[in-house]
PDB file of C-alpha atoms and ligand atoms in Angstrom:
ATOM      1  CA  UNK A 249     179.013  96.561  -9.999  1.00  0.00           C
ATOM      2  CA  UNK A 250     178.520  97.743 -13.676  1.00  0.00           C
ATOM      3  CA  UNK A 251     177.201 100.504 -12.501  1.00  0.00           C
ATOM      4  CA  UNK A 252     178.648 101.264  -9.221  1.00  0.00           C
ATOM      5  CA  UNK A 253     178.745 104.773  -6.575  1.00  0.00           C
ATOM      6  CA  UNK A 254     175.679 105.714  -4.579  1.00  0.00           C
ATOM      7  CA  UNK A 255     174.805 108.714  -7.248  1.00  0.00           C
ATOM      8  CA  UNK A 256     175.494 107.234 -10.219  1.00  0.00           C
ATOM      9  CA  UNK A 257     173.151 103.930  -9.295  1.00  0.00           C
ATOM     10  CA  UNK A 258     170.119 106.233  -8.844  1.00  0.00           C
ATOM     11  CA  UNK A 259     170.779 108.004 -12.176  1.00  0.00           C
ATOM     12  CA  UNK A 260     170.658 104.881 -13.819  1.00  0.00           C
ATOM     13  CA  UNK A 261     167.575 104.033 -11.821  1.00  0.00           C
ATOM     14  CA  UNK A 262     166.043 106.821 -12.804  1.00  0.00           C
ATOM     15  CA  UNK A 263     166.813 106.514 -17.067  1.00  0.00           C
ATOM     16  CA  UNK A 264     165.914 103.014 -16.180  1.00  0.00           C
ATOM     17  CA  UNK A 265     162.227 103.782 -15.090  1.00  0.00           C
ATOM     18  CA  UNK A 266     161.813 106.723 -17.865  1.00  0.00           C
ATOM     19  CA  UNK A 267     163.101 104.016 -20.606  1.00  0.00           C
ATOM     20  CA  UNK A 268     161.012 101.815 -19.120  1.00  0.00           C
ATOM     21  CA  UNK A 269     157.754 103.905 -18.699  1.00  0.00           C
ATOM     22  CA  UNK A 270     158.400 105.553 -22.374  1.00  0.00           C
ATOM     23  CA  UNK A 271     158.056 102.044 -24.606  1.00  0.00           C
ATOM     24  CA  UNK A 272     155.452 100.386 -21.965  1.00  0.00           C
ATOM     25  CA  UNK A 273     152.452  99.105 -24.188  1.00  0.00           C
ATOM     26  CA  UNK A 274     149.374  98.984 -21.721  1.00  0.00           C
ATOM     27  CA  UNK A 275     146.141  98.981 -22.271  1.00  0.00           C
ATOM     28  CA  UNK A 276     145.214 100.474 -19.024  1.00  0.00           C
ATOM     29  CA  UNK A 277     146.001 103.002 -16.038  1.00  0.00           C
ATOM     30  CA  UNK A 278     145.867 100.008 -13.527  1.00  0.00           C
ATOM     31  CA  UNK A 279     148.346  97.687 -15.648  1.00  0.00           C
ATOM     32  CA  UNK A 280     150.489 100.807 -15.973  1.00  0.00           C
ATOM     33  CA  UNK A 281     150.674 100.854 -12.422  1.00  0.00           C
ATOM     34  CA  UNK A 282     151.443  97.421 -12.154  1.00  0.00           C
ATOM     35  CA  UNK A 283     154.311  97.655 -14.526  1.00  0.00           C
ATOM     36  CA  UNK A 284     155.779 100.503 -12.871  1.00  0.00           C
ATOM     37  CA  UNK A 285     155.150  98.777  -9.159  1.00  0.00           C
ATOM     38  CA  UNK A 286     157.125  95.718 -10.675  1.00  0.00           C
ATOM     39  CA  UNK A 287     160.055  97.445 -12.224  1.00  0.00           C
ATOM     40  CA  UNK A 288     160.212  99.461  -9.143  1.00  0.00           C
ATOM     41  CA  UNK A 289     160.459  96.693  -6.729  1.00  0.00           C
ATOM     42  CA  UNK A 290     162.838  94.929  -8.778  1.00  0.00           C
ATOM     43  CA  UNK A 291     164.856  98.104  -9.212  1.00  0.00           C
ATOM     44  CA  UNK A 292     165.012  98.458  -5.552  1.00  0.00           C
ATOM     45  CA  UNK A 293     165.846  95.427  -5.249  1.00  0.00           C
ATOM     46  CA  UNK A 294     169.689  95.065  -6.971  1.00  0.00           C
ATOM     47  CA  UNK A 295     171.260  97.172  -3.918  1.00  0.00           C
ATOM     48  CA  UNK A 296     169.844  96.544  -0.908  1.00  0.00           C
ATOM     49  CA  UNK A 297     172.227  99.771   1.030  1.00  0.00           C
ATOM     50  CA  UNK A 298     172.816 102.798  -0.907  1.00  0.00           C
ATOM     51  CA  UNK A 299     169.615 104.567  -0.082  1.00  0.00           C
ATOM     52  CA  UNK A 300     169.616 106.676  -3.013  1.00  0.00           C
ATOM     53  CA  UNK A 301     168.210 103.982  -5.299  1.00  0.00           C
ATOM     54  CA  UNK A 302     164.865 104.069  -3.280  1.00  0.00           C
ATOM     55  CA  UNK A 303     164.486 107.558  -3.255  1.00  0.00           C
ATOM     56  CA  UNK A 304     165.303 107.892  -7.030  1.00  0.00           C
ATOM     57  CA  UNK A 305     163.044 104.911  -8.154  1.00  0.00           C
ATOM     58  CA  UNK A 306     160.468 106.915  -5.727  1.00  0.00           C
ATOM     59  CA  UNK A 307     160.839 110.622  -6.989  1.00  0.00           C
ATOM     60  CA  UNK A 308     160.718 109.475 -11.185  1.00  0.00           C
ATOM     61  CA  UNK A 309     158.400 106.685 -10.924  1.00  0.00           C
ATOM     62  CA  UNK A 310     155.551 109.332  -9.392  1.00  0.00           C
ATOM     63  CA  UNK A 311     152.380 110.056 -11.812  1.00  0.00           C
ATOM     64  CA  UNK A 312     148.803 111.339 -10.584  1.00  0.00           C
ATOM     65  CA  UNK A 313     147.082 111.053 -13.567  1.00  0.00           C
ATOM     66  CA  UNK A 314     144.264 108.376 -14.581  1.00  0.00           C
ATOM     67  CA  UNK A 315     145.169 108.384 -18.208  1.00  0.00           C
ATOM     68  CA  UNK A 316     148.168 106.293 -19.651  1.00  0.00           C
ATOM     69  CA  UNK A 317     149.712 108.596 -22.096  1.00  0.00           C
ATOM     70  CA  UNK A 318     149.377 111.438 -19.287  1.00  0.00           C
ATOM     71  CA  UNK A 319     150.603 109.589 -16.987  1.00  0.00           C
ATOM     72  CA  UNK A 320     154.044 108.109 -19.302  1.00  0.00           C
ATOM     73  CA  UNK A 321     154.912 111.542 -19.640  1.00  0.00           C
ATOM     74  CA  UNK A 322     154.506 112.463 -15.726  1.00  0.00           C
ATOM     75  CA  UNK A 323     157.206 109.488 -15.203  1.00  0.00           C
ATOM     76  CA  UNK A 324     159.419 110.520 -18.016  1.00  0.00           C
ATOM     77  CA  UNK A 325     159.886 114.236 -17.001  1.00  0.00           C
ATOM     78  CA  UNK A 326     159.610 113.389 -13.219  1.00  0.00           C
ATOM     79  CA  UNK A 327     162.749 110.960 -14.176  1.00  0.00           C
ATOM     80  CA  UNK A 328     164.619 113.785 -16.147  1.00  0.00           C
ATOM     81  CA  UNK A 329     163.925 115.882 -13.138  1.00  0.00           C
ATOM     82  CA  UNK A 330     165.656 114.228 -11.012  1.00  0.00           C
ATOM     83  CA  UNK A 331     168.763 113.029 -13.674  1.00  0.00           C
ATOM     84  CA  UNK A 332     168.860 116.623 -13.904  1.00  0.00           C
ATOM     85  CA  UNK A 333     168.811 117.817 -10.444  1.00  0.00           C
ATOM     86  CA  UNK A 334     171.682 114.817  -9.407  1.00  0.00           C
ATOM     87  CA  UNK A 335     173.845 116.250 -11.949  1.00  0.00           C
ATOM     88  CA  UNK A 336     173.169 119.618 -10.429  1.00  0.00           C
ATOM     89  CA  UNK A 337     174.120 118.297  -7.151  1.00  0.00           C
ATOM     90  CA  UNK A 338     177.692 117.676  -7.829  1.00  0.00           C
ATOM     91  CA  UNK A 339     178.425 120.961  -9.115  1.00  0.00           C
ATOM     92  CA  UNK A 340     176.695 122.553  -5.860  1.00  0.00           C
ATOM     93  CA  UNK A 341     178.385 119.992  -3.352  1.00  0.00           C
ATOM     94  CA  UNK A 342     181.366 120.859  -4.923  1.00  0.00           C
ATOM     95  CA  UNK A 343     181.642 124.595  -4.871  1.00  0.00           C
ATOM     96  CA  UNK A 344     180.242 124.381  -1.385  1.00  0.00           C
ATOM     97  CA  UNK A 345     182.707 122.199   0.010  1.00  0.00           C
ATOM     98  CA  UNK A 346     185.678 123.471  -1.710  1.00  0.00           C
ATOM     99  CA  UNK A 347     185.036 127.118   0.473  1.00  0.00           C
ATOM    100  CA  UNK A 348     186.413 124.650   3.659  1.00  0.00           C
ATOM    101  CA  UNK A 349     189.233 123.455   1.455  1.00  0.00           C
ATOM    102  CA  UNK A 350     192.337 125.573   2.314  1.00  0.00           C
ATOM    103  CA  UNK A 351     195.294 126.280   0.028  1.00  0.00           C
ATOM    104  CA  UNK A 352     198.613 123.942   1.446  1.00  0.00           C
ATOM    105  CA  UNK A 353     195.766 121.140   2.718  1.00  0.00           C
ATOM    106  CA  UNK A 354     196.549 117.556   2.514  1.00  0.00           C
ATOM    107  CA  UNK A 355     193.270 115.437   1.639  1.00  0.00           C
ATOM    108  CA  UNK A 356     192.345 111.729   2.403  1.00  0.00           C
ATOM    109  CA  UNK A 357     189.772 110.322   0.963  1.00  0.00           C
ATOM    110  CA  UNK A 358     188.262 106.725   0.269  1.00  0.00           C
ATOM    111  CA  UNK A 359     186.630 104.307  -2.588  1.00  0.00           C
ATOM    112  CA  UNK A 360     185.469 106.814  -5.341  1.00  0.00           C
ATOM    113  CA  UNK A 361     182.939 109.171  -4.150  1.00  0.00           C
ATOM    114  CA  UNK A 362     181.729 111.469  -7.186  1.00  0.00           C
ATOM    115  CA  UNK A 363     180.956 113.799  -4.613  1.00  0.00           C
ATOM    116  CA  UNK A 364     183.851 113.975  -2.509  1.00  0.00           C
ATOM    117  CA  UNK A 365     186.211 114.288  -5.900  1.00  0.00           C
ATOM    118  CA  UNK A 366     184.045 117.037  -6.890  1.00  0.00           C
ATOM    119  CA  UNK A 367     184.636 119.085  -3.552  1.00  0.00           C
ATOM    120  CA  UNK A 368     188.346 117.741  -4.401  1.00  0.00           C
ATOM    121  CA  UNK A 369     188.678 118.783  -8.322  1.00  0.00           C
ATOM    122  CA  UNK A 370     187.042 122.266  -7.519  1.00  0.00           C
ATOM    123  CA  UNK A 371     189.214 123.409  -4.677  1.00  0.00           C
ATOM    124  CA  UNK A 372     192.224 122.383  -7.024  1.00  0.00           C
ATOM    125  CA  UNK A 373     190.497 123.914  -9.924  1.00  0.00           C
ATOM    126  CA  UNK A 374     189.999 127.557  -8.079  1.00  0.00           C
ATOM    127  CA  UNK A 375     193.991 127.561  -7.598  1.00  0.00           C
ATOM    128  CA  UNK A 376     193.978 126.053  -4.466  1.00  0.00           C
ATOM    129  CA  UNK A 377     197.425 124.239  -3.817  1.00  0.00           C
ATOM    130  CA  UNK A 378     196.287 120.747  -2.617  1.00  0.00           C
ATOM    131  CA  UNK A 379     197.289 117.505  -2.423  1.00  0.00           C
ATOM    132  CA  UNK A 380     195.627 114.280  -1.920  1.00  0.00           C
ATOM    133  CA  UNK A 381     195.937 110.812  -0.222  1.00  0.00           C
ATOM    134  CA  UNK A 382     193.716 107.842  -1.381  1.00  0.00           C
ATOM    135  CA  UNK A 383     192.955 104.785  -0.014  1.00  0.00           C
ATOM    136  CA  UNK A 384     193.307 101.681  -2.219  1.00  0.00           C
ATOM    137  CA  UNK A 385     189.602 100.778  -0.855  1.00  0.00           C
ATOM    138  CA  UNK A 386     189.603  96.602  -0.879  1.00  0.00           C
ATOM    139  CA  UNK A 387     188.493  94.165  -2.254  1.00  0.00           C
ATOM    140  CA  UNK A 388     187.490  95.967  -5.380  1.00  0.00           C
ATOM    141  CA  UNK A 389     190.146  98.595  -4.814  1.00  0.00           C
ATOM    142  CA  UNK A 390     187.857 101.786  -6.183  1.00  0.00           C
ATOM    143  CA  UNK A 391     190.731 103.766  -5.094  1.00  0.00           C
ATOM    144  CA  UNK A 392     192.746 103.048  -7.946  1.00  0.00           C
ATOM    145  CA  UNK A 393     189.462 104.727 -10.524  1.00  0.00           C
ATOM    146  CA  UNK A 394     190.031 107.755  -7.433  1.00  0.00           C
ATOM    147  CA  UNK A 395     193.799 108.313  -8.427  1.00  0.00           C
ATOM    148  CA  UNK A 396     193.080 108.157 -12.363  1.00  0.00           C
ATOM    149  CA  UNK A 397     190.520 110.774 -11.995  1.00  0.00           C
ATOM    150  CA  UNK A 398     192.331 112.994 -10.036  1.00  0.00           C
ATOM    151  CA  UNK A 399     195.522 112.222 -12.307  1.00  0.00           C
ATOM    152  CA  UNK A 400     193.869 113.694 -14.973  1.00  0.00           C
ATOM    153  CA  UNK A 401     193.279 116.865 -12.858  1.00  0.00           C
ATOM    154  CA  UNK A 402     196.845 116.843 -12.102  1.00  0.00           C
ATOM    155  CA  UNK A 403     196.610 117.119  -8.613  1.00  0.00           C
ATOM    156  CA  UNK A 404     199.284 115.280  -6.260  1.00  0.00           C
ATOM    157  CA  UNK A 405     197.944 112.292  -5.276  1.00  0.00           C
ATOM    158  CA  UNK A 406     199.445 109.397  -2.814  1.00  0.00           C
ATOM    159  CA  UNK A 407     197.798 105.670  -2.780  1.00  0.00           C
ATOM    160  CA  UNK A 408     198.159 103.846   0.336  1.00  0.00           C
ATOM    161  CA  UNK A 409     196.801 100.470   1.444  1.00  0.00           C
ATOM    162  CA  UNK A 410     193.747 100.644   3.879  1.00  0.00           C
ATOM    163  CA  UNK A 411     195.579  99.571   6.707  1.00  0.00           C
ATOM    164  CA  UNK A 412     198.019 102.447   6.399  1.00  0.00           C
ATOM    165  CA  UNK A 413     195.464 105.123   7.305  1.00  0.00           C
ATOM    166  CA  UNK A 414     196.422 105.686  10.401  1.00  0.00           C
ATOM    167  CA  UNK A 415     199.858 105.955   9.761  1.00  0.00           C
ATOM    168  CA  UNK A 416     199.418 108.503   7.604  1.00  0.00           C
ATOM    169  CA  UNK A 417     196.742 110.570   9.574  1.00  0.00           C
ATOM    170  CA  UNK A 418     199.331 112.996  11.313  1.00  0.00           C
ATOM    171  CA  UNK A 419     199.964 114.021   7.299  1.00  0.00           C
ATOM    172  CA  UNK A 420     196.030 115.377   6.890  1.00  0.00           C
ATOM    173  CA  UNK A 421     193.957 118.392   7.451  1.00  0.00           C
ATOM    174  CA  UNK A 422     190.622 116.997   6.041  1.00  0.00           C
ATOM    175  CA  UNK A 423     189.234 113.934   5.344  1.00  0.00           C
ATOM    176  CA  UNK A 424     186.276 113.607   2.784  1.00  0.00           C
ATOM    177  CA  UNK A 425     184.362 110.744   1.840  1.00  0.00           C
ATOM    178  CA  UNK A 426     181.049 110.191  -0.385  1.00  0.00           C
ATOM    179  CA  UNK A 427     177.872 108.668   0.983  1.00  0.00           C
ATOM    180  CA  UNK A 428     175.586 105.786   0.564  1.00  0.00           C
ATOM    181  CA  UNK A 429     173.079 106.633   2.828  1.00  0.00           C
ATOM    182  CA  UNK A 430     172.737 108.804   6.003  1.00  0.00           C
ATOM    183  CA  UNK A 431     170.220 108.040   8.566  1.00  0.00           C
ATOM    184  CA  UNK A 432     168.529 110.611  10.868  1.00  0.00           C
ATOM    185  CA  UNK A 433     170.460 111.021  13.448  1.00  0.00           C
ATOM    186  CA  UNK A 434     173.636 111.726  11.648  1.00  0.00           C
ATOM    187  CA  UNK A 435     175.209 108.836  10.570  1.00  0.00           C
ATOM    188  CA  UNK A 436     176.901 107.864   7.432  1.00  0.00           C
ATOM    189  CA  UNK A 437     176.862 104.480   5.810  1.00  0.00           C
ATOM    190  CA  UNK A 438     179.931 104.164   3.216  1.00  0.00           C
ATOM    191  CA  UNK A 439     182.272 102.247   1.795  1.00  0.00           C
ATOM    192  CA  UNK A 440     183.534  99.366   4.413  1.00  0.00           C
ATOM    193  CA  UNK A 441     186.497 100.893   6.477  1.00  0.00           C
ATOM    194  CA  UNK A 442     184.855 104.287   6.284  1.00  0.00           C
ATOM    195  CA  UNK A 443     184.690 104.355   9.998  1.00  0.00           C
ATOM    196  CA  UNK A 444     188.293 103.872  10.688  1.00  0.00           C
ATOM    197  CA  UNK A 445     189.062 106.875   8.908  1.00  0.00           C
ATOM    198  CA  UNK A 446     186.579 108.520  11.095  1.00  0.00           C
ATOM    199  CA  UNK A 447     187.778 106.954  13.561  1.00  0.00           C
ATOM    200  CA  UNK A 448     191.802 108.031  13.049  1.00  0.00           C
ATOM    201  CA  UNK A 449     190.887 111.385  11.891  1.00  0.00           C
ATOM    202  CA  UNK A 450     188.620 112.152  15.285  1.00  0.00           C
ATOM    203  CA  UNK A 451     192.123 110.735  17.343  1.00  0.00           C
ATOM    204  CA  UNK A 452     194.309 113.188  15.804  1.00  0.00           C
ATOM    205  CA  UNK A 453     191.502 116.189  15.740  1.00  0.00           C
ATOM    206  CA  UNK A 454     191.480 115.806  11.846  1.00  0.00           C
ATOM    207  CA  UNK A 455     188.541 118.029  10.061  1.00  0.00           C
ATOM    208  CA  UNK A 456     185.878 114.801   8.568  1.00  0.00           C
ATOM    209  CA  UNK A 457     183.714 115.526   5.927  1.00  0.00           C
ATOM    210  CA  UNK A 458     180.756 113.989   4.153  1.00  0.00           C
ATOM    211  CA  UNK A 459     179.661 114.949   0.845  1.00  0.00           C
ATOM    212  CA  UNK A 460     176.096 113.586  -0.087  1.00  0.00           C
ATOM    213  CA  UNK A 461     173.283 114.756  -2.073  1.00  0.00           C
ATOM    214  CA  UNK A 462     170.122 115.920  -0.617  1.00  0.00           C
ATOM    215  CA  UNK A 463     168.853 111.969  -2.110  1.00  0.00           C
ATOM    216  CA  UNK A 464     171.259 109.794   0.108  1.00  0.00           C
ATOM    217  CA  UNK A 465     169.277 110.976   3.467  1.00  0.00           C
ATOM    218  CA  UNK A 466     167.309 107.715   4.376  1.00  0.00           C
ATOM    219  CA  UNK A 467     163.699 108.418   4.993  1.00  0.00           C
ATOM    220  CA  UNK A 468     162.988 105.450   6.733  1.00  0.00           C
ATOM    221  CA  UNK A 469     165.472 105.668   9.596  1.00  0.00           C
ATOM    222  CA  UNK A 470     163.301 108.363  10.657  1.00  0.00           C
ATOM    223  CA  UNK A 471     160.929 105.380  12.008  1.00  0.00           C
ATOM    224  CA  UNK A 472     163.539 103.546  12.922  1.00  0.00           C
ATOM    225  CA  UNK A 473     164.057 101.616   9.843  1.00  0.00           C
ATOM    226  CA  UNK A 474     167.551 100.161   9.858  1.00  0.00           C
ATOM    227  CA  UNK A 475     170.059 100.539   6.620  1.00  0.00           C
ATOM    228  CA  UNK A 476     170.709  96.912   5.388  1.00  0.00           C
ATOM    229  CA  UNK A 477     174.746  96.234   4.965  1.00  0.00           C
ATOM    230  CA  UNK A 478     175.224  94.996   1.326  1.00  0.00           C
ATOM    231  CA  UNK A 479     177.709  91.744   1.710  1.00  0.00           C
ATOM    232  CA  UNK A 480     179.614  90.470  -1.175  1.00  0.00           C
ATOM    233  CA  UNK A 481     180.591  87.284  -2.410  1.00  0.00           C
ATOM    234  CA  UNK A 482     183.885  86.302  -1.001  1.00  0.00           C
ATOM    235  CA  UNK A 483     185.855  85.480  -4.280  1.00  0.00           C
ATOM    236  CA  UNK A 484     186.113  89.194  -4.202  1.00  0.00           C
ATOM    237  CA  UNK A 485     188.807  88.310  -0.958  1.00  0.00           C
ATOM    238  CA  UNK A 486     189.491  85.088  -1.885  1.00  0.00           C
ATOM    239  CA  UNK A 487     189.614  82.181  -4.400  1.00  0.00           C
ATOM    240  CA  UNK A 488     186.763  80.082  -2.832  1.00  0.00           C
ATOM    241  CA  UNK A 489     188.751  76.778  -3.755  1.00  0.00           C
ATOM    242  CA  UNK A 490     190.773  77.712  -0.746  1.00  0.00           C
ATOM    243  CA  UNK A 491     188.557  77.029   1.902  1.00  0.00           C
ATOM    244  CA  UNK A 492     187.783  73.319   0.755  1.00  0.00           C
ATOM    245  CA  UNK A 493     191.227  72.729   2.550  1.00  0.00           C
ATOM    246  CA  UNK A 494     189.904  75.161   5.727  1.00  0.00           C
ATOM    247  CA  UNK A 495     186.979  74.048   7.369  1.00  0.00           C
ATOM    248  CA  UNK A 496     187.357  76.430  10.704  1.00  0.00           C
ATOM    249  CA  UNK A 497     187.619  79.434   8.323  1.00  0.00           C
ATOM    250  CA  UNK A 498     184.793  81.539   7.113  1.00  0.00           C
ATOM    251  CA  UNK A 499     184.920  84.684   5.007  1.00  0.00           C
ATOM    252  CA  UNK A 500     183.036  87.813   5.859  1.00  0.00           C
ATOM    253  CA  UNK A 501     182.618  90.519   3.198  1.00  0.00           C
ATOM    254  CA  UNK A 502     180.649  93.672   3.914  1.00  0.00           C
ATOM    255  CA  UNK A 503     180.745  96.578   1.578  1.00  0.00           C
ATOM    256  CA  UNK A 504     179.675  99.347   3.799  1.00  0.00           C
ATOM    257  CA  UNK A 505     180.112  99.974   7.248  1.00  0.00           C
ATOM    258  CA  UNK A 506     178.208 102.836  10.005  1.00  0.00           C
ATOM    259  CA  UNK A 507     180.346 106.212  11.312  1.00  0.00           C
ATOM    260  CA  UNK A 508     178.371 107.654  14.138  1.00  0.00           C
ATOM    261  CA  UNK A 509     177.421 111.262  13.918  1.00  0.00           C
ATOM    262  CA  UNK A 510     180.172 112.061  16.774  1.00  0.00           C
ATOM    263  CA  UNK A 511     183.141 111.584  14.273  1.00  0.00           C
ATOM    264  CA  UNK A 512     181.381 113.920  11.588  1.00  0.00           C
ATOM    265  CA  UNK A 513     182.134 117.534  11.455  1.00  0.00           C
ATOM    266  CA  UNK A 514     180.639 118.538   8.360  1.00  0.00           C
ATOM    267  CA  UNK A 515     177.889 116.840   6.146  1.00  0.00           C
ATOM    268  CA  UNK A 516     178.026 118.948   2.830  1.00  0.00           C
ATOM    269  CA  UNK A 517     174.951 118.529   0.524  1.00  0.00           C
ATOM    270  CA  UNK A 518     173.714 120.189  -2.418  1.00  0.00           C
ATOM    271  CA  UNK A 519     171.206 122.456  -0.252  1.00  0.00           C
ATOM    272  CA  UNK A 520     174.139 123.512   1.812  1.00  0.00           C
ATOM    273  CA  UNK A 521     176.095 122.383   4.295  1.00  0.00           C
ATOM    274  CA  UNK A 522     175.671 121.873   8.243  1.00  0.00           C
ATOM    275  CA  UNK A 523     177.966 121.306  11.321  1.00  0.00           C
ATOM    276  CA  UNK A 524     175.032 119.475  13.588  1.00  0.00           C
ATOM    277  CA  UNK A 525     175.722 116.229  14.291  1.00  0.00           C
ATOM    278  CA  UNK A 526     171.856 115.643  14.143  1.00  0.00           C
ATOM    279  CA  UNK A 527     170.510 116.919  10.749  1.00  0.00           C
ATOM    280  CA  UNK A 528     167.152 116.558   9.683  1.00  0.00           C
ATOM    281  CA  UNK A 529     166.058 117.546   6.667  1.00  0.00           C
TER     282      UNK A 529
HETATM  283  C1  LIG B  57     181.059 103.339  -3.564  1.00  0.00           C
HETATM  284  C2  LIG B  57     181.076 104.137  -2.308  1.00  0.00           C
HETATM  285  C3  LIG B  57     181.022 105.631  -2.468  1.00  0.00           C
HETATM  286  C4  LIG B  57     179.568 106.081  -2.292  1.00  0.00           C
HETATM  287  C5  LIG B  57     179.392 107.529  -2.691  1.00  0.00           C
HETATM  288  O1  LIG B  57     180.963 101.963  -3.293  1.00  0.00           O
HETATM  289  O2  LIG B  57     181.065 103.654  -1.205  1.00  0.00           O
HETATM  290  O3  LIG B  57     181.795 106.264  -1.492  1.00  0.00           O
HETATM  291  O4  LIG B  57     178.719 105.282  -3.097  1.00  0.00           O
HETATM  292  O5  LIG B  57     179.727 107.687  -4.045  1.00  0.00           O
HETATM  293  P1  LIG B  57     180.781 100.927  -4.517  1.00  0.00           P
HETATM  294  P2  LIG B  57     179.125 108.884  -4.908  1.00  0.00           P
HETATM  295  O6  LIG B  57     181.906 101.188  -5.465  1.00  0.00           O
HETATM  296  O7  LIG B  57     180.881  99.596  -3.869  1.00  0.00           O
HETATM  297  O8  LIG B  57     179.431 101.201  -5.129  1.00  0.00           O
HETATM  298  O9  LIG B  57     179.550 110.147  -4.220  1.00  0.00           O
HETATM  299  O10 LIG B  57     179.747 108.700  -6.262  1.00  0.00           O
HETATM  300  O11 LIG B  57     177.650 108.718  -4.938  1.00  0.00           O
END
């Protein structure tokens, strides 16, 4: 949780691999590839749901050549390709997205999505008058790094506890959320309690948007791979001590949760953005 947002955990990935690759003493192309197999895998391995890990460990850790110093260099420049072209991303999500942002609207979002905030920040940048409702996103409460950031915008912002979503639903026009992975046939994994905004904001015919890089599509759901559900230790709910006095009570602690294409209007993405429910790339 160092490092912590869908887009910012396959940047480091990807810096992780070119350090990695750049002060790798090997003596040969096949221990190379062992090296950068085993980082990989272990890579992959510290978040088992935002998708764009995988596909960033995938995209900077490609070489074709049969000589080591070649291919170091492939890895290094494929990895500062794509630390490049995610930093890209936000800019282009952002000035996409903010075109559906209208002046007077009233914004929810949810956790801290560097891609939501930038569709956010932009639409307040170009003069739109907008204001914002955040979610305090528990256990870890994210929402509270949301309201600092757009603080220092100075754009209105409300927090409100999770549970008061709904309640406050009949005060939106849009809700927009990040992404940790999307699947193939439309739907978004995010930030536990996602789904509930999705949910609300289909009730009262409220606009719900996804902002995701091109790199948080899940290539694997398109065999039917399932998108594991990271779940978190519980003293992030509750002192464990606790429980030693509760022995019928367990404690259940995902971090993301599934919002079926249906509830999505909009997926906005770096390439563009699309209002089919089912988008494949
Ligand atoms: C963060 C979270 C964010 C997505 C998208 O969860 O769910 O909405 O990762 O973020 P956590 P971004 O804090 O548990 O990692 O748009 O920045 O990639």
């Amino acid at each position: 949780m160092e490092i912590r947002g869908a887009g910012r955990i396959a940047k480091a990935a990807a810096e992780a691999i070119r350090d990695y690759a750049a002060q790798l003493e090997v003596t040969s192309i096949e221990e190379f590839a062992a090296r950068i197999s085993e980082v990989s895998s272990y890579l992959i391995s510290t978040r088992p749901t935002a998708v764009s890990l995988p596909n960033a460990v995938k995209l900077a850790s490609r070489y074709s050549s049969e000589n080591v110093e070649e291919a170091r260099q492939e890895v290094i420049e494929n990895a500062n390709a794509f630390i490049e072209k995610a930093d890209k991303a936000l800019g282009r999500i952002g000035k996409i997205g903010s075109r559906r942002v209208m002046d007077g609207d009233v914004i929810m979002t949810h956790c801290n999505s560097h891609a939501a905030l930038s569709i956010i920040t932009t639409a307040f940048e170009d003069g739109k008058d907008i204001s914002v409702i955040s979610t305090e996103s528990r256990p870890r409460c994210q929402g509270l790094l949301t309201i600092r950031h757009l603080n220092n915008f100075g754009i209105p912002t409300t927090l409100i506890v999770d549970s008061a979503v709904r309640y406050y639903m009949k005060d939106v026009d849009k809700v927009i959320v990040g992404a940790d992975a999307i699947a193939t046939n439309g739907a978004l994994v995010n930030k536990i309690g996602t789904s509930q905004l999705a949910l609300a904001a289909h009730e009262a015919r409220k606009s719900f948007m996804v902002a995701a890089e091109t790199f948080k599509f899940s290539p694997s759901t398109i065999v039917g791979n399932p998108i594991e559900i990271e779940e978190r230790a519980i003293d992030e709910i509750v002192d464990p001590s606790i429980l030693k006095e509760l022995s019928h009570v367990q404690v259940r602690n995902p971090a993301f949760d599934f919002t079926p294409a249906e509830y999505i209007d909009m997926i906005v993405t770096d390439i563009g953005s699309s209002r089919l429910r089912w988008l494949i790339l």
